[in-house]
Amino acid sequence: MTVFSSDGSMIIAMPNNSLSPKGLAWLFISIVTITMTVALGVSLSGAWLVLPFAGFEVLAFAYALHHIYLHYGDFERVSLVGNEVVVEKHSYKNSEKFTFQRYWAKVTLRNSIDGTCSIFIGSHGKEVEFGTRYMDNEQRITVARQLKQQLNIVY
Amino acid sequence: MSTATIAHHDEHADHPTGIMRWLTTTNHKDIGTMYLTFSLIMFLVGGCMILGIRAELFQPGLQLMKPEFFNQLIGVHALIMIFAALMPAATGFANWMIPLQIGAPDMALPRLNNWGFWLLPPSAILLTLPFTLALFGIGDGALATGWTFYPPLSIQGGIGVDFAIFAVHLLGISSVLGSINIIVTLFNMRAPGMTLMKMPMFAWGWLITAFLLIATIPVLAGAVTMLLTDRHFGTHFFDAAGGGDPILFQHLFWFFGHPEVYILLLPVWGFIPQILQTFSRKPMYGYKAQVYAFWGIGALSVVVWAHHFFTAGLPVPALLYFMYSTMAISLPLAVLFFCWIKTMWRGSMSFETPMLFTVGWIILFGIGGLTGLVLADVAADAQYHNSYFVVAHFHYTLFAGGIMGIMAGVYYWLPKMTGHMYNEKLGKLHFWLTAISFNLTFIPQFFLGLAGMPRRIPDYALQFAEFNMISSIAAFVLGLSQLIFVYNIISTVRGGQKATDKVWEGAEGLEWTLPSPPPYHSFTEQPVVK
């Protein structure tokens, strides 16, 4: 999903999480309840070897949900701050920040062979791609237009 | 001064090609295609096995094979059809369609998805390898216990049982990984505005299937591991001579085995109403009722397992409980049947191949359900248990209810997947040949069962000869007619009339808003559902 600030000086692209962190916890609790109720029930009738398999399943689930949780804060952001254009990319522990001088910064929209287009922001022969994830072609075109407009307004 | 580096274009767009694309892919559509292809291959392998069985049963007496080999074919046929044909087909559809239907770019855990698939080929090899090893004098062939592994036979069996136990473990891991992925995807990756009660029925069917798998797979894994330790490590879980209880295995196996039936059927029940509304050109009837019925069936499916062994000597209160609880499943199922029929009622119906398969499916699956009610009756089951009546019943449920439903789904979504229309004439020919030969194969088996012919035997009394002959001839027609299906799929993949984005005039849902075939990455930006 892509969010624009009201004055157009900031654009954030981030994944849509239809489950809240609280919902994630409830999902895990319900999975543990179902799996362990069944496993304990059959263990009581003598089939205790079911328990380790149920345990592995719960661990696998915990790992999967933890992985999802770690990526809740992923985003790509471009902001026009003072004389700078700042592009930030955040994925779990990896954060990248690219800064360009606003006066020199250029926004270009390029088409690739597979029919998708990409936004590149850069200056002085260096550039960074924005909106690689969480955006479709239409939105990239809108974002590129808005960025160009914002850069033109000031200068 | 800028501190930027040159960044590359979307890493996913530069996906590998050739064999590496398929080995390393994390794309939901590629993995879905692999599941569906694997399923089709194993369907043909399992089908060839049963044709061997039907050839042997063409006449009374032993003609083609030894009884041991006959038993091995029976057991491996069932395991292949259930675990390697039907389940992967449903999982293939899940991979292809769930992200498209909920507006997600991919599955939530794509690498897990890849591992889930690549566990399947080794397990199929484990199931069939004992046949080959036996040719070289190693072991005595595949498992000859039927797919149920009942002890004490399975404790005494050859290495085929061990191979099958490890195959079941791999299949179980694959199913659990797939279920985790589906649950997380459906809960966390729905498009904005798509609440749970706006999810497509297919997604609902799969969500409940995934929960059933999560609940039951550890029990199966534990049960077959206990069997393994009984066979090789001196334990006596199921060995009566050592103080164990063989009936405990039956409880454990069917605690998994009965929900497994719904695991196979719920995904099909999910897309059947979607096909009905498409070709009836009117909205689905009773969406909420169907969702609640799914939950009802899912919940009941884990508390009715012992109806599979009424004759094992259960106490009377247990017999009564399992009889009534089993019959109670017919209530939510009746709700589903009502909704399916009402969706068609006064619709502007047309009968393209997917619709033909769906309408045929409703009738034939209905027969499977009604004959199941007969078997749920403790008194009647005493006569029908272990007879050909049971064989006919579960083939109406799993072939008609499962595989014919999957075929409806294939014809429905194939143009979307490939971008080409299939050959409609061949599709209709395939339907009619399948429907007629299927009935001619299995209706005689109802009569054979009622007359007392037991299942899993290579020889039989002379009085059963005519019905067996009819059943065998029809089985070969049924088997050969599937070659039309294979040809139609291959020719559609290779070319044909271009499919439109919507493909079907009455189609509803997010998957039809994408081009046919959909781009490598389906929804980079999630659509908003109103």
Short mmCIF file of C-alpha atoms in Angstrom, two decimals, chain B residues 280-444:
data_model
loop_
_atom_site.label_atom_id
_atom_site.label_comp_id
_atom_site.label_asym_id
_atom_site.label_seq_id
_atom_site.Cartn_x
_atom_site.Cartn_y
_atom_site.Cartn_z
CA SER B 280 -25.52 -19.80 -13.66
CA ARG B 281 -24.77 -16.08 -14.08
CA LYS B 282 -26.16 -15.17 -10.70
CA PRO B 283 -24.64 -14.55 -7.27
CA MET B 284 -23.71 -17.45 -5.04
CA TYR B 285 -26.57 -18.43 -2.75
CA GLY B 286 -25.97 -18.62 1.00
CA TYR B 287 -22.34 -17.55 1.29
CA LYS B 288 -22.50 -17.26 5.07
CA ALA B 289 -24.42 -20.51 5.44
CA GLN B 290 -21.75 -22.27 3.40
CA VAL B 291 -18.95 -20.81 5.53
CA TYR B 292 -20.66 -21.92 8.73
CA ALA B 293 -21.35 -25.34 7.20
CA PHE B 294 -17.62 -25.63 6.42
CA TRP B 295 -16.79 -24.90 10.06
CA GLY B 296 -19.44 -27.37 11.21
CA ILE B 297 -18.10 -30.12 8.97
CA GLY B 298 -14.51 -29.31 9.98
CA ALA B 299 -15.38 -29.55 13.68
CA LEU B 300 -17.47 -32.71 13.33
CA SER B 301 -14.86 -34.43 11.16
CA VAL B 302 -12.45 -34.79 14.09
CA VAL B 303 -14.96 -36.41 16.44
CA VAL B 304 -16.41 -39.22 14.29
CA TRP B 305 -13.38 -41.34 13.40
CA ALA B 306 -14.46 -44.67 14.90
CA HIS B 307 -17.21 -45.27 12.33
CA HIS B 308 -14.41 -46.72 10.19
CA PHE B 309 -14.09 -49.69 12.55
CA PHE B 310 -17.52 -50.27 14.06
CA THR B 311 -16.91 -54.01 13.73
CA ALA B 312 -13.70 -53.94 15.81
CA GLY B 313 -15.67 -54.54 19.02
CA LEU B 314 -16.27 -51.08 20.44
CA PRO B 315 -18.55 -50.70 23.49
CA VAL B 316 -22.20 -50.01 22.66
CA PRO B 317 -22.23 -46.40 24.01
CA ALA B 318 -19.25 -45.65 21.76
CA LEU B 319 -21.00 -47.22 18.79
CA LEU B 320 -24.07 -45.08 19.41
CA TYR B 321 -22.05 -41.90 19.86
CA PHE B 322 -20.04 -42.43 16.68
CA MET B 323 -23.13 -43.41 14.70
CA TYR B 324 -25.10 -40.29 15.66
CA SER B 325 -22.15 -37.92 15.36
CA THR B 326 -21.35 -39.32 11.90
CA MET B 327 -24.93 -38.89 10.79
CA ALA B 328 -24.86 -35.33 12.13
CA ILE B 329 -22.35 -34.44 9.39
CA SER B 330 -25.15 -34.84 6.88
CA LEU B 331 -26.81 -31.69 8.31
CA PRO B 332 -24.15 -29.13 7.30
CA LEU B 333 -23.61 -31.13 4.10
CA ALA B 334 -27.31 -30.80 3.31
CA VAL B 335 -26.94 -27.03 3.78
CA LEU B 336 -24.14 -27.07 1.19
CA PHE B 337 -26.17 -29.13 -1.29
CA PHE B 338 -29.12 -26.80 -0.84
CA CYS B 339 -26.94 -23.74 -1.48
CA TRP B 340 -25.34 -25.31 -4.57
CA ILE B 341 -28.72 -26.19 -6.07
CA LYS B 342 -30.20 -22.83 -5.13
CA THR B 343 -27.29 -21.06 -6.82
CA MET B 344 -28.31 -22.75 -10.06
CA TRP B 345 -32.04 -22.22 -9.49
CA ARG B 346 -33.53 -19.97 -12.17
CA GLY B 347 -30.06 -19.05 -13.32
CA SER B 348 -29.15 -18.35 -16.91
CA MET B 349 -27.22 -21.59 -17.10
CA SER B 350 -24.86 -22.76 -19.79
CA PHE B 351 -23.04 -26.08 -19.82
CA GLU B 352 -19.43 -25.60 -20.72
CA THR B 353 -17.11 -28.39 -19.58
CA PRO B 354 -16.44 -27.01 -16.06
CA MET B 355 -20.19 -26.72 -15.46
CA LEU B 356 -20.84 -30.22 -16.82
CA PHE B 357 -18.26 -31.61 -14.43
CA THR B 358 -19.74 -29.57 -11.57
CA VAL B 359 -23.33 -30.67 -12.12
CA GLY B 360 -22.19 -34.27 -12.59
CA TRP B 361 -20.11 -33.86 -9.47
CA ILE B 362 -23.11 -32.75 -7.39
CA ILE B 363 -25.13 -35.81 -8.43
CA LEU B 364 -22.33 -38.35 -8.03
CA PHE B 365 -20.98 -36.88 -4.82
CA GLY B 366 -24.56 -36.92 -3.54
CA ILE B 367 -24.64 -40.68 -4.12
CA GLY B 368 -21.33 -40.94 -2.24
CA GLY B 369 -22.79 -39.00 0.68
CA LEU B 370 -26.03 -40.98 0.85
CA THR B 371 -24.26 -44.35 0.74
CA GLY B 372 -22.04 -43.00 3.52
CA LEU B 373 -25.16 -42.54 5.63
CA VAL B 374 -25.94 -46.22 5.14
CA LEU B 375 -22.46 -47.13 6.37
CA ALA B 376 -22.80 -44.82 9.36
CA ASP B 377 -25.60 -47.05 10.63
CA VAL B 378 -24.00 -49.50 13.07
CA ALA B 379 -26.44 -52.31 12.31
CA ALA B 380 -26.14 -51.97 8.53
CA ASP B 381 -22.37 -51.54 8.72
CA ALA B 382 -22.05 -54.95 10.34
CA GLN B 383 -23.03 -56.39 6.96
CA TYR B 384 -21.37 -53.90 4.62
CA HIS B 385 -18.07 -53.43 6.44
CA ASN B 386 -15.04 -54.56 4.44
CA SER B 387 -17.23 -55.31 1.43
CA TYR B 388 -17.21 -53.85 -2.08
CA PHE B 389 -20.05 -51.58 -0.99
CA VAL B 390 -17.45 -49.59 0.94
CA VAL B 391 -15.13 -49.50 -2.10
CA ALA B 392 -17.93 -48.15 -4.29
CA HIS B 393 -18.97 -45.64 -1.59
CA PHE B 394 -15.55 -44.08 -1.12
CA HIS B 395 -14.90 -43.95 -4.86
CA TYR B 396 -18.13 -41.97 -5.27
CA THR B 397 -16.80 -39.71 -2.55
CA LEU B 398 -13.16 -39.44 -3.56
CA PHE B 399 -13.20 -39.99 -7.33
CA ALA B 400 -16.48 -38.26 -8.09
CA GLY B 401 -16.35 -35.88 -5.13
CA GLY B 402 -12.62 -35.27 -5.29
CA ILE B 403 -11.06 -35.97 -8.67
CA MET B 404 -14.04 -34.99 -10.84
CA GLY B 405 -14.25 -31.78 -8.81
CA ILE B 406 -10.56 -31.17 -9.47
CA MET B 407 -11.22 -31.76 -13.18
CA ALA B 408 -13.97 -29.13 -13.06
CA GLY B 409 -11.44 -26.77 -11.49
CA VAL B 410 -8.82 -27.56 -14.12
CA TYR B 411 -11.19 -26.74 -16.99
CA TYR B 412 -12.41 -23.64 -15.14
CA TRP B 413 -9.00 -22.13 -14.43
CA LEU B 414 -6.86 -23.60 -17.24
CA PRO B 415 -7.59 -20.66 -19.62
CA LYS B 416 -6.63 -18.22 -16.84
CA MET B 417 -3.43 -20.16 -16.08
CA THR B 418 -2.28 -20.72 -19.65
CA GLY B 419 -3.85 -17.82 -21.53
CA HIS B 420 -5.41 -20.29 -24.00
CA MET B 421 -8.85 -21.83 -24.28
CA TYR B 422 -8.99 -25.62 -24.08
CA ASN B 423 -10.76 -27.71 -26.72
CA GLU B 424 -14.42 -27.62 -25.64
CA LYS B 425 -15.46 -30.65 -27.71
CA LEU B 426 -12.72 -32.79 -26.20
CA GLY B 427 -13.61 -31.48 -22.75
CA LYS B 428 -17.24 -32.52 -23.15
CA LEU B 429 -16.23 -35.89 -24.58
CA HIS B 430 -13.96 -36.35 -21.57
CA PHE B 431 -16.82 -35.53 -19.20
CA TRP B 432 -19.34 -37.91 -20.73
CA LEU B 433 -16.88 -40.79 -21.04
CA THR B 434 -15.73 -40.23 -17.45
CA ALA B 435 -19.22 -39.91 -15.97
CA ILE B 436 -20.65 -42.94 -17.80
CA SER B 437 -17.66 -45.25 -17.33
CA PHE B 438 -17.29 -44.18 -13.69
CA ASN B 439 -20.87 -45.22 -12.96
CA LEU B 440 -20.47 -48.44 -14.89
CA THR B 441 -17.35 -49.20 -12.86
CA PHE B 442 -18.75 -48.54 -9.42
CA ILE B 443 -22.51 -49.21 -9.52
CA PRO B 444 -21.78 -52.95 -10.03
#
